[in-house]
Amino acid sequence: MCSGIDLPGRRYNLRSNGVSSDADSERGSEALVHSFSSRTRRRRVITNNVGSDEPLGLRPVNPNMEEDTIDSNGEPQDADYSYIPLLSDELALLILARIPRSEHPKLCCINKRYMALVKNGELSKIRREIGVTEPLVIIFASGEHHWWEHSPSSGLWRKLPDLPSEPSFHLADRESLCVDTQLLISGLESNGMSVWRYELLTNSWHKGPSMATPRCLFASANCGDVARVAGGTKNRTILNSAEQYNPRTKSWEPMPSMKQRRKLCSGCFMDNKFYVVGGVNEEGKLTSGEFFDREKKTWHLIPGMINDLSSSDCQSPPLVAVVNNELYSLETTTNKLKVYLKQSNSWKDLGMVPVRANHSRGWGVAFKSLGDRLLVIGAAWNAVDHHSQGISIFSCQPDPNARDAHWFFLGRT
């Protein structure tokens, strides 16, 4: 969902995240979390120049030969074109799959075969198969046209290519979601709502595909092999329609409609089900939720799902995130972390969150899952402890059975 917060001298916009390929915990080898912040000089930036794609002609040295034998095509007959000399390709690929994604541009510099391995998705496929996880944070700086990629494991930042949209696309609110290695951004251009797609493997932007029913203020989640959206509004009409995006075919497919119309709602993926929580309709605020049963292809209503969460007028969509199949919420009026108790359809208090979500009714706060941790980005409630005012980043490893969550300060944007 799109959101914003006005701070002295600068405006920040935060938007929703996608999840990942690991269905049980909203994470995976290609997980992306979307948030928005300002740029600082503290960032270490790596470029994405892949360098020359000319083969290096790696081959073993034969001390018994004074000169290599050349075949009719001008290639050494004893040339070794394996990924790693003396290792089978199968074993070499298992080794290469464990190289951090931040180092992949260097692989592209070795030769064309390595470049193809990275850009055709084969290396990412192997990473998923062997369970290599590496969450990434995609950050947009308000007032700029640049997106940034941050790797928490390496601490490196990389600027993405400029988004080649119309200027009007940058001026209006946008929605973002992700699936597999693709980031989708929905916004307004001169001819109506449009979708731009960023391909992580090729480091490039592409136009489309547009949703079957263009919309804004919708719920979304990465549901493993597909991304799903539901609800929202189109031409001031509140929707209950839903659809899913297939990253392999790069196409949208219709889904059965929800039980209730809703906008300003939130989505998540838990227990292999797509949940849509809260929102408003023509009659006012909704405290219900509903989930989509993939096997039966039907929606199931959960009355009073967020009854225990306090609310206020003009607040943001519910701030929810799933870690290890447990649903957590940042309560925007009290700044408290809560966990959903599925059996009793109620919420348990896990203590305070170190950001001032109540300062702007939840707008301008990013609350997302990042692997097995929660990530929150917002204005710190105790700026003195963190040396200056501004947007701070915290994380915790939540335990639904604990009394309080322990948050760790990661830095400022």
XYZ file of C-alpha atoms in Angstrom:
413
model
C 0.000 0.000 0.000
C 1.161 3.532 -0.498
C 1.809 5.784 2.421
C 3.602 8.951 3.388
C 4.943 10.879 6.330
C 5.911 14.535 6.536
C 9.045 15.217 8.541
C 10.881 18.537 8.955
C 12.397 19.538 5.644
C 11.684 16.302 3.827
C 8.859 13.988 2.828
C 9.233 10.231 2.978
C 7.089 7.684 1.212
C 6.897 4.052 2.239
C 5.221 1.330 0.273
C 4.419 -2.304 0.644
C 6.644 -5.241 0.176
C 6.616 -8.454 -1.576
C 7.400 -11.670 0.070
C 9.477 -14.527 -1.182
C 9.600 -17.959 -2.663
C 9.498 -19.784 0.705
C 5.756 -20.104 1.221
C 5.838 -20.998 4.907
C 7.658 -17.932 6.147
C 7.232 -15.321 3.443
C 10.874 -15.557 2.549
C 13.071 -17.173 -0.057
C 16.150 -16.908 -2.128
C 14.666 -14.071 -4.110
C 12.846 -12.252 -1.287
C 12.381 -8.538 -1.712
C 11.126 -6.110 0.863
C 9.988 -2.723 -0.339
C 10.390 0.377 1.727
C 11.084 3.996 1.115
C 13.652 6.297 2.624
C 16.124 9.075 1.968
C 19.611 8.677 0.585
C 22.642 9.363 2.760
C 26.351 9.621 2.210
C 26.939 6.702 4.554
C 25.917 4.224 1.913
C 28.554 2.164 0.229
C 27.448 1.874 -3.359
C 28.420 -0.816 -5.825
C 27.847 -0.363 -9.528
C 26.345 -2.899 -11.845
C 28.806 -2.721 -14.745
C 29.299 -6.300 -15.799
C 32.419 -5.586 -17.833
C 33.599 -7.498 -20.860
C 31.756 -10.597 -21.977
C 34.671 -11.980 -23.952
C 35.699 -15.555 -23.023
C 38.839 -15.866 -20.995
C 39.744 -19.196 -22.634
C 40.448 -20.988 -19.347
C 42.182 -24.310 -19.884
C 44.517 -26.626 -17.972
C 48.235 -26.291 -18.492
C 49.958 -29.279 -20.047
C 53.681 -29.096 -19.245
C 54.430 -31.834 -21.792
C 53.201 -29.747 -24.715
C 55.272 -26.925 -26.074
C 52.347 -25.602 -28.098
C 48.602 -26.240 -27.943
C 46.987 -28.037 -30.830
C 44.466 -25.830 -32.621
C 41.408 -27.265 -34.370
C 39.880 -26.044 -37.634
C 37.716 -23.539 -35.771
C 40.691 -21.893 -34.145
C 39.919 -23.358 -30.694
C 42.484 -25.235 -28.556
C 41.626 -28.943 -28.684
C 42.406 -29.380 -25.004
C 40.429 -26.280 -23.918
C 38.472 -26.780 -20.700
C 35.070 -25.036 -20.834
C 33.787 -26.362 -17.537
C 32.603 -23.824 -14.966
C 35.420 -24.820 -12.616
C 38.336 -26.874 -14.042
C 38.623 -30.458 -12.743
C 35.076 -30.335 -11.278
C 31.890 -31.621 -12.851
C 29.393 -28.956 -13.877
C 26.892 -30.354 -11.370
C 29.280 -29.865 -8.454
C 30.520 -26.522 -9.770
C 26.971 -25.164 -10.011
C 26.279 -26.133 -6.398
C 29.341 -24.119 -5.390
C 28.491 -21.123 -7.580
C 24.924 -21.057 -6.251
C 26.278 -20.216 -2.805
C 28.037 -17.060 -3.971
C 26.237 -13.968 -2.565
C 24.049 -12.154 -5.079
C 26.084 -8.977 -4.575
C 28.999 -10.813 -6.247
C 27.021 -11.922 -9.310
C 28.137 -8.929 -11.431
C 31.681 -10.243 -11.041
C 30.603 -13.647 -12.342
C 29.289 -11.935 -15.462
C 32.785 -10.562 -16.097
C 34.385 -14.002 -16.428
C 32.927 -15.090 -19.766
C 29.713 -15.454 -21.721
C 28.853 -18.789 -20.151
C 28.966 -17.344 -16.649
C 26.957 -14.321 -17.788
C 24.268 -16.583 -19.262
C 24.181 -18.626 -16.061
C 23.334 -15.507 -14.059
C 20.964 -13.813 -16.494
C 18.920 -16.774 -17.717
C 17.780 -17.594 -14.188
C 19.489 -20.988 -13.969
C 21.618 -19.977 -10.991
C 18.566 -18.582 -9.169
C 16.692 -21.828 -9.839
C 19.492 -23.861 -8.262
C 19.589 -21.504 -5.264
C 15.888 -22.118 -4.651
C 16.269 -25.887 -5.015
C 19.050 -26.111 -2.420
C 17.442 -23.602 -0.050
C 19.882 -20.709 -0.348
C 18.137 -17.630 1.054
C 19.274 -14.041 0.647
C 16.628 -11.388 1.373
C 17.075 -8.011 -0.311
C 15.689 -4.604 0.563
C 14.554 -2.348 -2.281
C 14.409 1.305 -1.252
C 13.023 4.323 -3.057
C 14.222 7.808 -2.139
C 11.376 10.316 -2.102
C 12.003 13.274 -4.357
C 14.279 11.229 -6.618
C 13.722 8.851 -9.509
C 16.109 6.177 -8.237
C 15.512 2.880 -6.510
C 18.231 1.315 -4.387
C 18.959 -2.314 -3.605
C 20.402 -3.158 -0.194
C 21.840 -6.519 0.791
C 21.690 -6.896 4.599
C 24.135 -9.803 4.476
C 26.882 -7.830 2.722
C 25.890 -4.323 3.806
C 26.245 -3.097 0.213
C 23.963 -0.679 -1.620
C 23.401 -0.598 -5.374
C 21.495 1.963 -7.402
C 19.015 0.470 -9.842
C 18.699 1.833 -13.381
C 16.352 4.781 -13.858
C 12.712 3.819 -14.251
C 11.853 4.933 -17.834
C 8.250 5.896 -17.103
C 6.397 9.118 -17.831
C 7.204 11.949 -15.384
C 3.641 11.777 -14.048
C 4.304 8.243 -12.803
C 6.773 9.622 -10.253
C 4.375 12.283 -8.994
C 1.434 10.059 -8.054
C 1.177 7.385 -5.373
C 2.400 3.954 -6.391
C 1.866 0.416 -5.168
C 4.602 -2.218 -5.205
C 4.752 -5.975 -4.855
C 7.160 -8.694 -5.840
C 7.393 -12.338 -6.730
C 10.361 -14.502 -7.648
C 12.982 -12.081 -9.033
C 10.550 -9.437 -10.266
C 9.441 -6.163 -8.692
C 6.099 -4.792 -9.917
C 5.151 -1.139 -9.474
C 1.637 0.077 -10.241
C 0.967 3.777 -10.760
C -0.751 6.414 -12.853
C 0.391 7.593 -16.283
C -1.333 9.741 -18.911
C -3.286 6.808 -20.343
C -4.392 5.487 -16.955
C -3.030 2.952 -14.483
C 0.086 1.139 -15.648
C 2.545 -1.418 -14.304
C 6.331 -1.355 -14.594
C 8.404 -4.469 -13.943
C 11.997 -4.637 -12.705
C 13.901 -7.818 -13.565
C 16.555 -8.535 -10.959
C 18.423 -11.026 -13.147
C 18.914 -8.640 -16.069
C 18.925 -5.431 -13.989
C 16.386 -3.848 -16.339
C 12.918 -2.247 -16.378
C 10.059 -3.321 -18.645
C 6.548 -1.947 -19.233
C 3.642 -4.146 -18.190
C 1.808 -6.311 -18.027
C -1.134 -4.289 -16.713
C -3.621 -5.902 -14.356
C -6.832 -7.303 -15.795
C -8.635 -4.805 -13.543
C -6.364 -1.801 -12.916
C -6.684 -0.666 -9.293
C -5.062 1.161 -6.411
C -5.190 0.888 -2.596
C -5.292 -2.915 -2.888
C -3.973 -5.782 -0.766
C -1.110 -7.847 -2.139
C 1.223 -10.670 -1.164
C 3.812 -12.968 -2.651
C 2.280 -16.433 -2.452
C 5.272 -18.561 -3.351
C 5.023 -19.187 -7.073
C 2.580 -16.342 -7.821
C 1.719 -12.892 -6.491
C -1.894 -12.079 -5.617
C -3.811 -8.809 -5.345
C -7.345 -8.228 -4.089
C -9.719 -5.368 -3.429
C -8.775 -1.751 -3.904
C -10.573 0.906 -5.872
C -11.124 1.772 -9.530
C -12.801 5.015 -10.611
C -14.026 5.508 -7.019
C -15.648 2.075 -7.009
C -14.540 -0.227 -4.187
C -13.668 -3.677 -5.512
C -13.911 -7.236 -4.267
C -12.258 -8.713 -7.354
C -8.894 -10.467 -7.173
C -6.239 -11.667 -9.584
C -2.834 -13.307 -9.559
C 0.409 -12.661 -11.417
C 2.477 -15.501 -12.849
C 6.163 -14.472 -13.089
C 6.991 -17.257 -15.546
C 4.382 -16.261 -18.134
C 4.411 -12.586 -17.091
C 0.630 -12.493 -17.148
C -2.352 -11.786 -14.873
C -5.079 -14.353 -14.282
C -8.502 -13.711 -12.669
C -9.388 -15.214 -9.284
C -12.755 -15.668 -7.571
C -14.011 -12.466 -5.924
C -13.782 -11.903 -2.170
C -16.796 -12.048 0.133
C -16.612 -8.304 0.847
C -15.600 -5.207 -1.060
C -12.646 -3.481 0.579
C -9.942 -0.902 -0.058
C -7.050 0.284 2.138
C -6.672 -3.357 3.153
C -3.508 -5.395 3.704
C -2.430 -8.760 2.362
C -0.172 -11.536 3.637
C 0.618 -15.195 2.985
C 0.297 -17.596 5.913
C -0.286 -21.350 6.158
C -0.253 -21.553 2.361
C -3.223 -19.168 2.187
C -3.595 -15.618 0.872
C -5.111 -13.407 3.603
C -6.731 -9.999 3.145
C -7.165 -8.048 6.379
C -9.191 -4.982 7.354
C -9.851 -2.045 5.073
C -12.961 0.027 4.473
C -16.014 -0.220 2.237
C -19.081 1.923 1.534
C -20.362 1.294 5.063
C -17.149 2.206 6.874
C -14.284 0.360 8.543
C -13.987 -3.395 8.325
C -12.670 -5.515 11.197
C -13.035 -8.763 9.290
C -10.485 -10.669 7.293
C -10.757 -13.411 4.717
C -8.473 -15.975 3.161
C -8.370 -17.754 -0.182
C -8.381 -21.559 -0.204
C -6.238 -22.457 -3.181
C -7.458 -26.052 -3.374
C -11.171 -25.264 -3.212
C -10.777 -21.912 -4.985
C -13.065 -20.200 -2.503
C -12.820 -17.321 -0.009
C -13.568 -17.800 3.699
C -14.633 -14.868 5.884
C -13.120 -14.366 9.374
C -15.464 -12.018 11.303
C -13.794 -9.733 13.847
C -10.262 -10.730 12.870
C -8.817 -7.349 13.901
C -11.355 -6.438 16.602
C -8.569 -6.376 19.199
C -6.517 -3.845 17.223
C -7.281 -0.230 18.027
C -7.838 2.165 15.143
C -8.274 5.845 14.379
C -9.636 7.964 11.573
C -7.539 8.292 8.421
C -5.087 5.617 9.533
C -2.952 3.544 7.207
C -3.907 0.038 6.112
C -3.120 -2.512 8.850
C 0.627 -2.952 9.304
C 1.011 -6.737 9.205
C 3.820 -9.192 8.478
C 4.265 -12.962 8.672
C 7.302 -14.691 10.187
C 7.416 -18.477 10.506
C 3.684 -18.687 9.736
C 2.803 -16.346 12.602
C 0.968 -13.099 11.861
C 2.257 -9.938 13.562
C 0.835 -6.432 13.583
C 2.186 -3.029 14.544
C -0.715 -1.234 16.238
C -0.621 2.293 14.882
C -2.322 4.025 17.817
C -0.243 2.487 20.634
C 3.063 1.575 18.896
C 2.688 -1.983 20.212
C 3.682 -5.232 18.533
C 0.965 -7.894 18.594
C 0.768 -11.496 17.426
C -2.380 -13.149 16.103
C -3.675 -16.181 18.019
C -5.350 -18.310 15.374
C -7.284 -20.594 17.688
C -9.019 -17.798 19.597
C -9.137 -15.202 16.787
C -7.485 -12.692 19.140
C -4.212 -10.774 19.536
C -1.454 -10.965 22.159
C 0.644 -7.963 23.219
C 4.419 -8.328 22.691
C 5.533 -4.909 23.921
C 6.480 -1.615 22.347
C 7.982 -1.057 18.913
C 10.747 1.618 18.845
C 9.141 3.790 16.154
C 6.420 6.423 16.408
C 3.744 4.817 14.254
C 1.116 6.873 16.075
C 2.811 10.096 14.968
C 1.120 9.845 11.565
C -1.447 7.067 12.139
C 0.825 4.479 10.575
C 1.556 6.336 7.345
C 5.266 6.468 6.612
C 6.140 3.307 8.564
C 7.408 0.139 6.895
C 6.638 -3.055 8.820
C 7.773 -6.160 6.955
C 9.210 -9.645 7.319
C 12.799 -10.246 6.294
C 13.637 -13.922 6.521
C 12.962 -15.024 10.092
C 12.966 -11.462 11.407
C 10.665 -8.464 11.502
C 11.919 -5.221 9.997
C 10.487 -1.818 10.894
C 11.484 1.518 9.362
C 10.179 4.810 10.727
C 10.779 7.785 12.986
C 12.365 6.557 16.229
C 10.425 7.411 19.382
C 13.688 8.024 21.259
C 15.824 9.986 18.814
C 18.297 10.942 21.568
C 19.400 7.331 21.948
C 20.072 7.113 18.236
C 22.043 10.327 17.914
C 19.770 12.248 15.569
C 16.284 12.632 14.301
C 15.256 10.918 11.105
C 14.193 7.544 9.806
C 15.627 4.602 11.768
C 15.766 0.884 10.994
C 15.160 -1.811 13.618
C 14.751 -5.570 13.516
C 13.784 -8.347 15.902
C 13.417 -12.110 15.865
C 9.885 -12.466 17.223
C 8.707 -15.237 19.515
C 4.921 -15.577 19.853
C 5.370 -17.188 23.282
C 7.554 -14.411 24.719
C 6.343 -11.499 26.829
C 8.272 -8.860 24.912
C 10.130 -8.611 21.634
C 13.756 -7.450 21.679
C 14.513 -4.899 18.976
C 17.958 -4.132 17.556
C 18.925 -0.800 16.037
C 20.405 -1.331 12.557
C 21.006 2.216 11.422
C 19.412 5.277 9.868
C 18.534 6.101 6.308
